[in-house]
Tab-separated table of C-alpha atoms in Angstrom:
chain	number	residue	atom	x	y	z
X	1347	MET	CA	-28.881	38.646	6.895
X	1348	ALA	CA	-29.840	35.418	6.033
X	1349	LYS	CA	-29.160	32.830	8.849
X	1350	PHE	CA	-27.249	29.751	8.228
X	1351	GLY	CA	-27.111	25.786	9.630
X	1352	LYS	CA	-24.639	23.768	9.810
X	1353	TRP	CA	-23.975	22.854	5.973
X	1354	ILE	CA	-22.350	26.088	5.183
X	1355	GLY	CA	-21.316	27.444	9.204
X	1356	ALA	CA	-18.720	28.848	9.879
X	1357	GLY	CA	-15.394	29.007	7.481
X	1358	LEU	CA	-17.050	31.947	4.980
X	1359	GLY	CA	-13.702	33.414	3.747
X	1360	PHE	CA	-12.678	34.018	0.327
X	1361	VAL	CA	-16.145	33.549	-1.355
X	1362	MET	CA	-16.426	36.925	0.129
X	1363	GLY	CA	-15.073	38.335	-2.382
X	1364	GLY	CA	-14.712	38.554	-6.441
X	1365	PRO	CA	-17.354	36.169	-8.543
X	1366	LEU	CA	-18.203	34.498	-5.799
X	1367	GLY	CA	-18.639	37.149	-3.617
X	1368	ALA	CA	-21.309	38.727	-5.845
X	1369	LEU	CA	-23.187	35.342	-6.153
X	1370	PHE	CA	-23.471	35.061	-2.437
X	1371	GLY	CA	-24.392	39.058	-2.132
X	1372	LEU	CA	-27.290	38.607	-4.399
X	1373	PHE	CA	-28.451	35.859	-1.692
X	1374	ILE	CA	-28.350	37.255	1.244
X	1375	GLY	CA	-29.253	40.701	-0.190
X	1376	SER	CA	-26.067	41.942	0.777
X	1377	ALA	CA	-23.716	43.983	-1.101
X	1378	PHE	CA	-19.547	42.865	-0.920
X	1379	ASP	CA	-16.724	44.523	-2.378
X	1380	SER	CA	-16.175	43.191	-5.837
X	1381	ALA	CA	-12.136	43.106	-5.579
X	1382	THR	CA	-11.175	39.774	-6.027
X	1383	LEU	CA	-9.233	37.329	-3.516
X	1384	VAL	CA	-7.159	35.202	-5.488
X	1385	THR	CA	-3.695	35.094	-4.662
X	1386	GLU	CA	-0.666	34.589	-6.766
X	1387	ALA	CA	-0.847	31.531	-8.951
X	1388	GLY	CA	1.636	28.450	-7.705
X	1389	ASN	CA	0.727	29.873	-3.839
X	1390	PRO	CA	-2.263	28.959	-3.416
X	1391	ALA	CA	-4.207	30.065	0.329
X	1392	ALA	CA	-5.391	26.897	1.434
X	1393	SER	CA	-5.444	28.072	5.242
X	1394	ARG	CA	-8.040	30.443	3.718
X	1395	SER	CA	-10.234	27.886	2.447
X	1396	GLY	CA	-13.185	26.713	5.130
X	1397	ARG	CA	-16.413	24.991	5.348
X	1398	GLY	CA	-18.866	27.672	4.325
X	1399	ASP	CA	-16.216	28.315	0.816
X	1400	PHE	CA	-16.420	24.401	-0.252
X	1401	MET	CA	-20.145	24.475	0.332
X	1402	PHE	CA	-20.967	27.885	-1.676
X	1403	SER	CA	-18.544	26.893	-3.751
X	1404	LEU	CA	-20.090	23.357	-4.850
X	1405	THR	CA	-23.567	24.956	-4.800
X	1406	VAL	CA	-22.222	27.762	-7.734
X	1407	LEU	CA	-20.862	25.491	-9.843
X	1408	ALA	CA	-23.751	22.389	-9.309
X	1409	THR	CA	-26.329	25.008	-10.411
X	1410	ALA	CA	-23.967	25.743	-13.939
X	1411	ILE	CA	-24.147	21.958	-14.236
X	1412	MET	CA	-27.526	21.962	-14.517
X	1413	LYS	CA	-27.871	24.346	-16.674
X	1414	ALA	CA	-25.738	23.424	-18.952
X	1415	ASP	CA	-28.066	22.570	-21.385
X	1416	GLY	CA	-30.052	25.763	-20.928
X	1417	ARG	CA	-32.415	24.719	-19.194
X	1418	MET	CA	-32.624	23.465	-15.905
X	1419	THR	CA	-35.826	20.953	-14.636
X	1420	ARG	CA	-37.749	20.056	-12.435
X	1421	SER	CA	-36.446	16.279	-12.580
X	1422	GLU	CA	-32.825	17.922	-12.004
X	1423	LEU	CA	-33.503	19.558	-9.009
X	1424	THR	CA	-35.409	16.082	-7.562
X	1425	TYR	CA	-31.772	14.305	-8.349
X	1426	VAL	CA	-30.034	17.094	-6.905
X	1427	LYS	CA	-32.421	16.603	-3.852
X	1428	SER	CA	-31.402	13.638	-3.576
X	1429	PHE	CA	-27.426	14.109	-3.815
X	1430	LEU	CA	-27.666	16.460	-1.125
X	1431	LEU	CA	-29.836	13.999	1.377
X	1432	ARG	CA	-27.800	10.947	0.650
X	1433	ASN	CA	-24.361	12.844	1.458
X	1434	PHE	CA	-25.060	15.842	3.412
X	1435	GLY	CA	-28.512	15.199	5.402
X	1436	GLU	CA	-32.088	17.432	5.810
X	1437	GLU	CA	-30.537	20.812	6.932
X	1438	ALA	CA	-28.111	20.920	3.985
X	1439	THR	CA	-30.424	20.056	1.249
X	1440	ARG	CA	-33.584	22.981	2.677
X	1441	GLU	CA	-30.444	24.861	2.352
X	1442	GLY	CA	-28.614	23.953	-0.685
X	1443	LEU	CA	-31.866	23.862	-2.576
X	1444	SER	CA	-32.774	27.675	-1.050
X	1445	MET	CA	-29.218	28.943	-2.914
X	1446	ILE	CA	-29.962	26.700	-5.764
X	1447	ASN	CA	-33.518	27.969	-6.450
X	1448	LYS	CA	-31.749	31.750	-6.297
X	1449	LEU	CA	-29.128	31.106	-8.338
X	1450	ARG	CA	-30.610	29.567	-10.785
X	1451	SER	CA	-32.303	32.885	-12.581
X	1452	GLN	CA	-28.776	34.473	-12.580
X	1453	GLU	CA	-25.770	34.848	-14.886
X	1454	ILE	CA	-22.899	32.534	-13.555
X	1455	PRO	CA	-19.823	33.704	-14.749
X	1456	VAL	CA	-18.303	30.165	-14.629
X	1457	MET	CA	-14.636	30.002	-15.640
X	1458	GLU	CA	-14.019	33.405	-13.124
X	1459	VAL	CA	-15.633	31.700	-10.376
X	1460	CYS	CA	-13.029	28.585	-10.862
X	1461	THR	CA	-10.741	30.775	-11.307
X	1462	GLN	CA	-11.469	32.195	-7.821
X	1463	ILE	CA	-11.591	28.759	-6.436
X	1464	ARG	CA	-8.181	27.631	-7.909
X	1465	TYR	CA	-6.175	30.265	-6.146
X	1466	ASN	CA	-7.885	30.229	-2.658
X	1467	MET	CA	-8.758	25.939	-2.580
X	1468	ASN	CA	-6.134	23.509	-1.900
X	1469	PRO	CA	-5.821	20.771	-4.453
X	1470	THR	CA	-7.618	17.772	-2.382
X	1471	LEU	CA	-10.637	20.318	-1.933
X	1472	ARG	CA	-10.471	21.007	-5.579
X	1473	SER	CA	-10.564	17.389	-6.504
X	1474	GLN	CA	-13.664	16.413	-3.852
X	1475	LEU	CA	-15.017	19.435	-5.395
X	1476	LEU	CA	-15.429	18.421	-9.242
X	1477	TYR	CA	-15.579	14.300	-7.735
X	1478	PHE	CA	-19.046	15.926	-6.142
X	1479	LEU	CA	-20.126	17.512	-9.713
X	1480	PHE	CA	-19.757	14.645	-11.226
X	1481	GLY	CA	-21.827	12.816	-9.049
X	1482	ILE	CA	-24.524	15.677	-9.532
X	1483	ALA	CA	-24.111	15.431	-13.482
X	1484	GLN	CA	-24.640	11.754	-13.324
X	1485	ALA	CA	-27.676	11.589	-10.659
X	1486	ASP	CA	-30.245	11.812	-14.070
X	1487	GLY	CA	-28.404	8.458	-15.300
X	1488	GLU	CA	-27.480	10.549	-18.303
X	1489	VAL	CA	-24.899	13.153	-19.134
X	1490	CYS	CA	-25.645	15.152	-21.750
X	1491	GLN	CA	-22.690	16.502	-23.481
X	1492	GLN	CA	-22.848	20.279	-22.796
X	1493	GLU	CA	-22.350	18.596	-19.511
X	1494	ILE	CA	-19.850	16.557	-20.120
X	1495	ARG	CA	-17.472	19.745	-21.843
X	1496	LEU	CA	-18.665	22.458	-18.773
X	1497	LEU	CA	-16.780	19.315	-16.634
X	1498	GLU	CA	-13.820	19.775	-18.565
X	1499	ASN	CA	-14.042	23.148	-18.865
X	1500	ILE	CA	-14.171	23.274	-15.083
X	1501	SER	CA	-11.659	20.568	-14.302
X	1502	ASP	CA	-9.440	22.955	-16.413
X	1503	TRP	CA	-10.359	26.313	-15.067
X	1504	LEU	CA	-9.796	24.562	-11.419
X	1505	GLY	CA	-5.901	23.799	-12.841
X	1506	MET	CA	-6.465	19.714	-12.354
X	1507	ASP	CA	-4.337	18.080	-14.734
X	1508	ARG	CA	-5.781	15.500	-17.379
X	1509	THR	CA	-5.373	12.117	-15.189
X	1510	THR	CA	-6.916	13.473	-12.364
X	1511	PHE	CA	-10.041	14.523	-14.324
X	1512	ASN	CA	-9.312	10.973	-16.275
X	1513	SER	CA	-9.793	9.147	-12.679
X	1514	LEU	CA	-12.662	11.126	-11.057
X	1515	LYS	CA	-14.768	10.360	-14.887
X	1516	SER	CA	-13.639	7.039	-14.697
X	1517	MET	CA	-15.194	6.431	-11.240
X	1518	TYR	CA	-18.897	6.908	-12.853
X	1519	TYR	CA	-18.544	5.874	-16.241
X	1520	LYS	CA	-17.524	2.196	-16.610
X	1521	ASP	CA	-15.214	0.527	-19.238
X	1522	THR	CA	-12.198	-2.270	-19.489
X	1523	ASP	CA	-9.418	-0.071	-18.095
X	1524	THR	CA	-11.906	1.784	-15.545
X	1525	ALA	CA	-10.235	0.323	-12.655
X	1526	TYR	CA	-6.623	1.406	-13.967
X	1527	THR	CA	-7.558	4.937	-15.219
X	1528	THR	CA	-8.906	5.229	-11.737
X	1529	LEU	CA	-5.513	4.808	-10.623
X	1530	GLY	CA	-4.193	7.143	-13.210
X	1531	ILE	CA	-1.682	4.696	-14.468
X	1532	SER	CA	-2.340	2.339	-18.071
X	1533	PRO	CA	-2.663	-1.194	-18.174
X	1534	ASN	CA	1.282	-2.055	-19.440
X	1535	ALA	CA	1.994	-0.256	-16.014
X	1536	THR	CA	4.307	-2.984	-13.925
X	1537	ASP	CA	2.940	-4.422	-10.606
X	1538	ASP	CA	5.060	-1.744	-8.647
X	1539	GLU	CA	3.931	1.185	-10.604
X	1540	VAL	CA	0.422	0.101	-9.549
X	1541	LYS	CA	1.283	-0.410	-6.058
X	1542	LYS	CA	2.956	3.165	-6.321
X	1543	ALA	CA	0.349	4.697	-7.886
X	1544	TYR	CA	-1.762	3.086	-5.238
X	1545	ARG	CA	-0.631	4.119	-2.443
X	1546	GLN	CA	-0.245	8.144	-3.882
X	1547	MET	CA	-3.619	7.978	-4.580
X	1548	ALA	CA	-4.827	6.803	-1.570
X	1549	ARG	CA	-2.180	9.458	0.021
X	1550	GLU	CA	-3.915	12.569	-2.137
X	1551	ASN	CA	-7.470	11.161	-1.679
X	1552	HIS	CA	-7.781	10.167	2.354
X	1553	PRO	CA	-11.424	11.985	3.655
X	1554	ASP	CA	-8.957	12.742	6.787
X	1555	LYS	CA	-8.049	15.764	4.278
X	1556	VAL	CA	-11.417	16.839	4.184
X	1557	SER	CA	-12.404	16.270	7.535
X	1558	HIS	CA	-11.734	19.996	9.115
X	1559	LEU	CA	-14.850	20.596	6.932
X	1560	GLY	CA	-17.295	18.925	8.961
X	1561	GLU	CA	-17.712	14.875	9.276
X	1562	ASP	CA	-20.656	15.120	7.304
X	1563	ILE	CA	-18.303	16.321	3.975
X	1564	ARG	CA	-15.475	13.814	5.337
X	1565	LYS	CA	-18.049	10.838	5.191
X	1566	ALA	CA	-18.885	11.876	1.737
X	1567	ALA	CA	-15.694	11.916	0.893
X	1568	GLU	CA	-15.052	7.954	1.778
X	1569	GLU	CA	-17.449	7.161	-1.173
X	1570	LYS	CA	-14.401	8.646	-3.383
X	1571	PHE	CA	-11.535	6.612	-1.322
X	1572	THR	CA	-13.668	3.491	-1.558
X	1573	ARG	CA	-13.884	3.662	-4.915
X	1574	ILE	CA	-9.882	3.815	-5.353
X	1575	ASN	CA	-9.799	0.885	-3.011
X	1576	LEU	CA	-12.063	-0.726	-4.895
X	1577	ALA	CA	-10.192	-0.637	-8.419
X	1578	TYR	CA	-6.635	-1.503	-6.612
X	1579	GLU	CA	-8.270	-4.825	-5.492
X	1580	LYS	CA	-9.745	-5.313	-8.692
X	1581	ILE	CA	-5.970	-4.666	-10.343
X	1582	LYS	CA	-4.675	-7.496	-7.832
X	1583	LYS	CA	-7.236	-9.604	-8.704
X	1584	GLN	CA	-6.566	-9.554	-12.308
X	1585	ARG	CA	-2.976	-10.081	-11.554
X	1586	GLY	CA	-2.897	-12.438	-8.493
X	1587	MET	CA	-1.166	-9.657	-6.899
X	1588	ASN	CA	-0.062	-9.695	-3.147
């Protein structure tokens, strides 16, 4: 069995079964029981989600994003390498690219993979996963329509609501109402509604909520938290709020 560095590390749980388990088995040259390990809808097994589950899920879906337009180019791999280096370091980059190289020739059942993730990973981790996928999709400075459609589908299959999807999207694609979209509200919201939305977003997206997956993931999550704070500060400045 292949050895893994600190990027995957401990915490391989639910990905050892179902469609993710089949893909992981191809990577390490072992076979796993094909039985899916999802729980009943509405009762996510959040305690099962470890670092390995999160990072392998990210690797699989990142590969799917890069293959969305029917091919994976050297430039895309270069951009993803830069993304991994910036967020997770050299060891993670070597490990992640090795996985991607193996997965690129495989058919990835994205809907089934997302369904497995949905019922075994809590909403905070799923939101962070989707945030990273937006970053990977935009790594080359542009996002094709196939990638946007796939991101929308992944969001739906992960069980994320449209407000969350639009909030994450607005962190990468700017328009006149970006700050409001980031907080999940309209420009017509009252000052009290702005403050309430910010408090909720800050509470749900605090980096400490993913700290159990490793300090590197926590630091990477700080970027999203910073974007939320910047959006709030921008609205406060525009409105003259205290």
